[in-house]
Coordinates of N, CA and C in Angstrom, one line a residue:
M1 N -10.0 25.7 5.2 CA -11.0 24.9 5.1 C -11.0 25.0 7.0
M2 N -12.2 25.0 7.3 CA -13.2 25.1 8.1 C -13.3 23.6 8.9
K3 N -13.2 23.7 10.5 CA -13.2 22.5 11.4 C -14.2 21.5 11.2
G4 N -14.3 20.0 10.2 CA -15.2 19.4 10.4 C -15.6 19.3 9.1
E5 N -14.9 20.6 7.8 CA -14.9 20.0 6.3 C -13.8 18.9 6.1
V6 N -14.6 18.2 4.6 CA -13.6 17.3 4.3 C -13.4 17.8 3.1
D7 N -11.5 17.7 3.2 CA -10.6 17.6 2.0 C -11.2 16.4 0.9
M8 N -11.5 16.8 0.0 CA -12.2 15.7 -0.3 C -10.9 15.0 -1.1
K9 N -10.0 15.5 -2.0 CA -8.8 15.2 -2.3 C -8.7 13.9 -1.5
N10 N -8.0 14.5 -0.2 CA -7.4 13.7 1.1 C -8.4 12.2 1.4
F11 N -9.3 12.6 1.0 CA -11.0 11.5 1.6 C -10.5 10.2 0.4
R12 N -10.8 11.3 -1.2 CA -10.0 9.8 -1.7 C -9.1 9.2 -1.9
M13 N -8.1 9.9 -1.6 CA -6.7 9.0 -1.2 C -6.8 8.6 0.4
F14 N -7.4 8.3 1.6 CA -7.6 7.5 2.6 C -8.3 6.9 1.6
T15 N -9.1 7.0 1.0 CA -10.6 5.8 1.0 C -9.4 4.7 0.1
A16 N -8.6 5.2 -1.0 CA -7.8 4.8 -1.9 C -7.6 3.4 -1.2
A17 N -6.3 4.3 0.2 CA -5.7 3.4 1.0 C -6.3 2.2 2.0
L18 N -7.7 2.8 1.9 CA -7.8 1.6 2.4 C -8.9 0.6 1.7
L19 N -9.4 0.6 0.7 CA -9.3 0.2 -0.7 C -8.3 -1.4 -0.5
S20 N -7.2 -0.2 -0.9 CA -5.4 -1.1 -1.5 C -5.3 -2.5 -0.1
A21 N -5.5 -1.5 1.3 CA -5.4 -2.8 1.9 C -6.3 -3.7 2.5
T22 N -7.4 -3.4 2.0 CA -9.0 -4.0 2.0 C -8.5 -5.0 1.2
M23 N -7.7 -5.2 0.2 CA -7.4 -5.6 -1.9 C -6.1 -6.4 -0.7
L24 N -5.4 -6.4 -0.2 CA -4.0 -6.9 0.3 C -4.1 -7.8 0.8
Y25 N -6.0 -7.6 1.5 CA -6.1 -8.9 2.3 C -6.9 -9.9 2.4
N26 N -7.6 -9.6 1.2 CA -8.9 -10.5 1.0 C -8.2 -11.8 0.6
T27 N -8.5 -13.2 1.5 CA -8.3 -14.1 1.3 C -9.2 -15.6 0.3
N28 N -10.3 -14.4 0.0 CA -11.3 -15.3 -1.0 C -10.6 -15.9 -2.2
T29 N -11.3 -16.8 -3.3 CA -10.7 -18.0 -4.0 C -11.5 -17.7 -5.5
M30 N -12.0 -16.0 -5.3 CA -12.7 -15.1 -6.5 C -11.6 -14.8 -6.5
L31 N -11.5 -14.8 -8.3 CA -10.7 -14.0 -9.2 C -11.3 -12.0 -8.9
F32 N -10.5 -11.5 -9.0 CA -11.0 -9.9 -9.2 C -11.6 -9.8 -10.2
A33 N -12.1 -8.4 -10.5 CA -12.3 -8.0 -12.5 C -11.1 -6.7 -12.2
S34 N -11.3 -6.7 -13.6 CA -10.2 -5.4 -14.3 C -10.0 -5.7 -15.8
E35 N -10.2 -4.8 -16.6 CA -10.3 -5.2 -18.0 C -8.5 -5.2 -18.0
H36 N -7.4 -5.3 -17.2 CA -6.1 -5.4 -17.4 C -5.6 -6.3 -17.2
F37 N -6.0 -7.2 -16.0 CA -5.5 -8.4 -16.0 C -6.4 -9.7 -16.4
S38 N -5.7 -10.7 -16.4 CA -5.7 -12.1 -17.6 C -6.5 -13.3 -16.5
D39 N -5.9 -12.6 -14.9 CA -6.4 -13.4 -14.1 C -7.9 -13.4 -12.9
I40 N -8.7 -12.3 -13.7 CA -9.6 -11.6 -13.0 C -10.8 -11.9 -13.3
V41 N -11.8 -11.8 -13.5 CA -13.2 -11.3 -13.4 C -13.8 -10.5 -14.4
T42 N -14.2 -10.2 -15.1 CA -14.6 -8.9 -15.6 C -15.5 -8.1 -15.2
N43 N -16.7 -8.9 -14.2 CA -17.8 -8.2 -13.6 C -18.0 -7.8 -12.6
A44 N -17.1 -8.0 -11.9 CA -17.3 -8.1 -10.2 C -17.5 -6.7 -10.0
W45 N -17.7 -7.0 -8.6 CA -18.3 -5.0 -8.3 C -16.9 -4.3 -7.6
Y46 N -16.2 -4.2 -7.9 CA -15.2 -4.4 -7.4 C -13.7 -3.6 -8.7
A47 N -14.3 -4.2 -9.9 CA -13.9 -4.2 -11.1 C -13.3 -2.6 -11.6
S48 N -14.2 -1.2 -10.7 CA -14.1 0.1 -11.1 C -12.4 0.0 -9.8
A49 N -12.7 -0.4 -8.9 CA -11.5 0.0 -7.7 C -10.4 -0.8 -8.3
I50 N -10.0 -1.8 -8.6 CA -9.1 -2.2 -8.9 C -8.2 -1.3 -10.6
D51 N -9.5 -1.2 -11.1 CA -8.9 -0.1 -11.9 C -8.3 0.9 -11.4
F52 N -9.0 1.3 -10.2 CA -8.3 3.2 -10.3 C -7.5 2.9 -9.4
V53 N -6.6 1.6 -8.8 CA -6.3 2.2 -7.7 C -4.3 1.5 -9.1
N54 N -4.5 0.7 -10.0 CA -3.9 0.4 -11.1 C -3.4 1.5 -11.9
E55 N -4.5 2.0 -12.7 CA -4.7 3.7 -13.0 C -3.5 4.2 -12.3
S56 N -3.9 4.7 -10.9 CA -3.8 5.4 -10.2 C -2.0 5.6 -9.7
G57 N -1.2 4.2 -10.5 CA 0.0 4.2 -9.4 C 0.1 3.2 -8.5
I58 N -0.9 3.4 -7.7 CA -1.5 2.8 -5.8 C -1.0 1.4 -6.0
M59 N -1.5 0.6 -6.9 CA -0.5 -1.0 -6.9 C -0.9 -0.7 -8.6
S60 N 0.1 -2.6 -8.5 CA -0.1 -2.7 -10.0 C 0.1 -4.4 -9.6
G61 N -0.3 -4.6 -11.1 CA -0.3 -6.2 -10.8 C 1.1 -7.4 -10.5
T62 N 1.0 -8.4 -10.6 CA 3.1 -9.4 -10.2 C 3.0 -9.5 -11.4
S63 N 2.5 -9.1 -12.9 CA 3.2 -9.0 -14.1 C 2.5 -8.0 -15.2
N64 N 2.6 -7.6 -16.2 CA 1.7 -6.8 -17.2 C 0.2 -7.9 -17.2
T65 N 0.3 -9.0 -17.3 CA -1.4 -9.4 -17.2 C -1.5 -10.6 -16.2
K66 N -1.2 -10.3 -14.8 CA -1.4 -10.9 -13.9 C -1.3 -10.0 -13.1
F67 N -2.8 -9.7 -12.0 CA -2.8 -9.3 -11.0 C -2.4 -10.0 -9.6
S68 N -2.8 -11.3 -9.6 CA -2.6 -12.4 -8.6 C -2.9 -11.9 -7.3
P69 N -4.3 -11.9 -7.6 CA -5.2 -11.2 -6.3 C -5.2 -12.5 -5.1
D70 N -4.5 -13.3 -4.4 CA -4.3 -14.4 -4.1 C -3.1 -15.0 -3.6
T71 N -1.7 -13.8 -4.2 CA -0.7 -13.6 -3.0 C -1.3 -12.6 -1.8
T72 N -0.6 -13.5 -0.8 CA -0.8 -12.9 0.1 C 0.6 -12.1 0.0
A73 N -0.1 -10.7 1.1 CA 0.6 -9.4 0.7 C 2.0 -9.3 2.0
N74 N 3.3 -8.4 1.3 CA 4.5 -8.7 2.7 C 4.2 -7.4 2.6
K75 N 5.5 -7.3 3.7 CA 5.7 -5.7 4.5 C 6.1 -4.5 2.9
A76 N 6.7 -5.4 2.2 CA 6.9 -4.4 0.8 C 6.0 -3.7 0.7
M77 N 5.3 -4.8 0.2 CA 3.5 -4.3 -0.6 C 3.8 -3.1 -0.1
L78 N 3.4 -3.6 1.2 CA 2.2 -2.8 2.2 C 3.0 -1.3 2.4
A79 N 4.7 -1.1 2.4 CA 5.4 0.0 2.5 C 4.6 0.3 1.2
T80 N 4.4 0.7 -0.1 CA 4.6 1.0 -0.9 C 3.8 1.0 -1.7
V81 N 2.1 0.2 -1.0 CA 0.9 0.7 -1.1 C 0.2 2.1 -0.3
L82 N 1.4 2.2 0.4 CA 0.8 4.0 1.4 C 1.8 5.1 0.9
Y83 N 3.1 4.7 0.3 CA 4.1 5.1 0.0 C 4.2 6.2 -1.8
R84 N 3.1 4.9 -2.2 CA 2.7 5.5 -3.5 C 1.3 6.5 -3.4
I85 N 1.1 6.1 -2.7 CA -0.3 6.9 -2.1 C 0.0 8.4 -1.3
V86 N 1.2 8.6 -0.7 CA 1.8 10.6 -0.5 C 2.0 10.7 -1.8
G87 N 3.0 10.2 -2.8 CA 2.8 10.7 -4.0 C 4.5 10.2 -3.8
S88 N 5.1 9.4 -3.7 CA 6.1 8.9 -3.3 C 7.4 10.5 -3.6
P89 N 7.4 10.5 -2.2 CA 8.0 11.3 -1.9 C 9.5 11.5 -1.2
A90 N 10.3 12.3 -2.1 CA 12.2 11.6 -1.4 C 12.4 11.6 -0.7
V91 N 13.1 10.3 -0.4 CA 14.1 9.7 0.9 C 15.5 10.6 1.6
T92 N 14.7 11.5 2.6 CA 16.0 11.9 3.7 C 16.8 10.9 4.1
T93 N 16.8 9.5 4.3 CA 17.6 9.2 5.5 C 18.4 8.0 4.6
Q94 N 19.5 7.6 4.7 CA 19.6 6.2 4.9 C 19.6 5.0 4.5
N95 N 20.0 4.1 3.9 CA 18.1 2.7 4.0 C 19.5 1.8 5.2
R96 N 19.6 1.9 6.2 CA 19.4 1.3 7.8 C 19.9 -0.7 7.3
F97 N 18.6 -1.0 5.8 CA 18.3 -2.1 6.1 C 19.1 -4.0 5.3
T98 N 19.7 -4.5 6.0 CA 20.6 -5.2 4.8 C 19.7 -6.8 4.2
D99 N 18.3 -6.8 4.6 CA 17.6 -7.4 3.5 C 16.6 -6.0 2.8
V100 N 17.3 -4.3 2.9 CA 16.3 -3.7 1.2 C 17.9 -3.6 0.6
S101 N 17.4 -4.2 -0.8 CA 18.3 -3.9 -1.1 C 17.8 -2.5 -1.9
N102 N 19.3 -1.4 -2.1 CA 18.4 0.1 -2.7 C 18.5 -0.1 -4.2
E103 N 18.6 -1.0 -4.4 CA 18.1 -1.2 -5.9 C 16.2 -2.1 -6.4
S104 N 16.3 -2.3 -5.3 CA 14.5 -3.3 -5.4 C 14.1 -2.1 -5.1
W105 N 12.6 -2.4 -6.3 CA 11.4 -1.5 -6.2 C 10.7 -1.0 -5.1
Y106 N 11.5 -1.5 -4.3 CA 10.1 -1.4 -2.7 C 11.3 -0.3 -2.3
A107 N 12.8 -0.1 -2.2 CA 13.4 0.5 -1.5 C 13.1 1.8 -0.6
N108 N 12.9 2.8 -1.8 CA 12.4 4.3 -1.1 C 11.2 3.7 -0.4
A109 N 10.0 3.1 -0.6 CA 9.6 2.8 0.3 C 9.4 2.2 1.8
V110 N 9.9 1.4 1.7 CA 10.1 0.7 3.2 C 11.0 2.2 3.7
I111 N 12.1 2.8 3.3 CA 13.1 4.2 3.9 C 12.0 5.1 4.5
W112 N 10.5 5.2 3.4 CA 10.0 6.4 3.9 C 9.2 5.8 5.0
A113 N 8.0 4.8 4.7 CA 7.8 4.3 5.8 C 8.4 4.3 7.1
T114 N 10.2 3.8 7.3 CA 10.5 3.7 8.6 C 10.5 4.8 9.3
E115 N 11.3 6.1 8.1 CA 11.2 7.4 8.6 C 10.2 7.9 9.1
N116 N 8.8 7.7 8.6 CA 7.8 8.7 8.9 C 7.3 7.8 10.4
G117 N 7.8 6.4 11.0 CA 6.6 5.6 12.1 C 5.7 5.1 10.8
I118 N 5.4 4.9 9.8 CA 4.6 4.5 9.7 C 4.7 2.4 10.2
L119 N 5.7 2.4 9.6 CA 6.3 0.8 9.4 C 7.3 0.5 10.3
E120 N 7.8 -0.3 11.1 CA 9.0 -0.8 11.5 C 10.1 -2.3 11.5
G121 N 10.8 -1.9 11.4 CA 11.2 -3.2 11.1 C 11.5 -4.3 12.5
I122 N 12.0 -5.2 12.2 CA 11.9 -6.4 12.9 C 12.7 -6.4 14.0
S123 N 14.1 -5.4 13.6 CA 15.5 -5.5 13.9 C 16.1 -3.5 13.1
E124 N 16.9 -3.3 14.1 CA 18.0 -2.3 13.6 C 18.0 -2.3 12.8
N125 N 18.2 -3.3 12.2 CA 19.3 -3.7 10.8 C 18.5 -4.2 9.7
T126 N 17.3 -5.2 10.1 CA 16.5 -5.9 9.3 C 14.8 -5.4 9.3
F127 N 14.5 -5.4 8.2 CA 13.3 -4.9 8.0 C 12.1 -6.0 8.0
G128 N 12.4 -7.2 6.9 CA 11.7 -8.3 6.8 C 10.7 -8.0 5.4
S129 N 10.9 -7.8 4.8 CA 10.0 -7.2 3.2 C 9.0 -8.3 2.7
N130 N 10.1 -9.5 2.9 CA 9.1 -11.1 1.8 C 8.5 -11.1 3.0
E131 N 8.2 -11.1 4.5 CA 7.2 -11.6 5.8 C 5.7 -11.3 5.2
P132 N 4.9 -11.8 6.3 CA 3.6 -11.7 5.2 C 3.0 -10.4 6.0
A133 N 2.9 -9.6 5.5 CA 2.1 -8.6 6.5 C 0.7 -8.7 7.2
T134 N 1.0 -8.8 9.2 CA 0.2 -9.2 8.7 C -1.4 -7.9 9.4
Q135 N -2.1 -8.4 10.0 CA -3.3 -7.8 10.1 C -3.5 -5.9 10.5
Q136 N -2.4 -6.4 12.2 CA -2.2 -5.7 12.8 C -1.3 -5.3 12.4
Q137 N -0.6 -5.1 11.5 CA 0.9 -4.0 10.7 C -0.3 -3.3 9.4
V138 N -1.1 -4.3 9.0 CA -2.1 -3.0 8.2 C -2.4 -2.0 8.8
I139 N -2.9 -2.6 10.1 CA -4.0 -2.0 10.3 C -3.9 -0.3 11.8
A140 N -2.3 -1.0 11.9 CA -1.4 0.0 12.9 C -0.9 0.9 11.4
A141 N -0.7 1.1 10.3 CA 0.2 1.3 9.4 C -1.2 2.4 9.1
L142 N -2.0 1.6 8.4 CA -3.1 3.0 8.6 C -3.6 3.6 9.5
W143 N -3.6 3.5 10.7 CA -3.7 4.2 11.6 C -2.7 5.1 11.8
K144 N -1.8 5.1 11.4 CA -0.1 6.1 11.9 C -0.2 6.5 10.6
Y145 N -1.0 6.7 9.6 CA -1.0 6.9 8.2 C -1.5 7.9 8.7
A146 N -2.7 7.5 9.0 CA -3.6 8.1 8.8 C -4.0 9.8 10.3
E147 N -2.5 9.3 11.2 CA -2.6 10.1 11.6 C -1.9 11.6 11.1
K148 N -1.0 11.0 10.4 CA 0.4 11.7 10.2 C 0.3 12.6 8.7
Y149 N -0.8 12.4 8.0 CA -1.9 12.6 7.1 C -2.5 13.2 6.3
K150 N -3.2 12.7 7.5 CA -5.0 13.4 7.6 C -5.3 13.9 8.2
S151 N -4.4 14.4 9.5 CA -4.8 15.4 10.2 C -4.6 16.6 10.1
K152 N -4.2 16.9 8.2 CA -3.6 18.1 7.9 C -4.5 18.7 7.4

């Protein structure tokens, strides 16, 4: 590919990351739209986007029937969205965080995000998985993700 050309696959994945982050930060009381979840309106303008991230495995609901659009996103959720976008690669380091169980649904995502410099723990041995992801953390994570994965 020549300089300046857009790799459409990478562009779509980056766009999905931005969309996911936007959805993570929606503080609207309006309900999302999708055919998969009972807590959303079916004719919202973003219905296809929600279906895309759900069907692509980038995001899922909080249960089989609920998307929970008003739930505050935490650091584990942010790590998981970005980890899934890059294809959930194998992690190569040990889990150093005492607050992240190796059996948790987000363990590999947290290990990947910290080993790749996308997110940081709140201390050497504490990640803060259940802490709300701040706007600053989301922006910084997207920036670091884009630098690492979209410059290729």
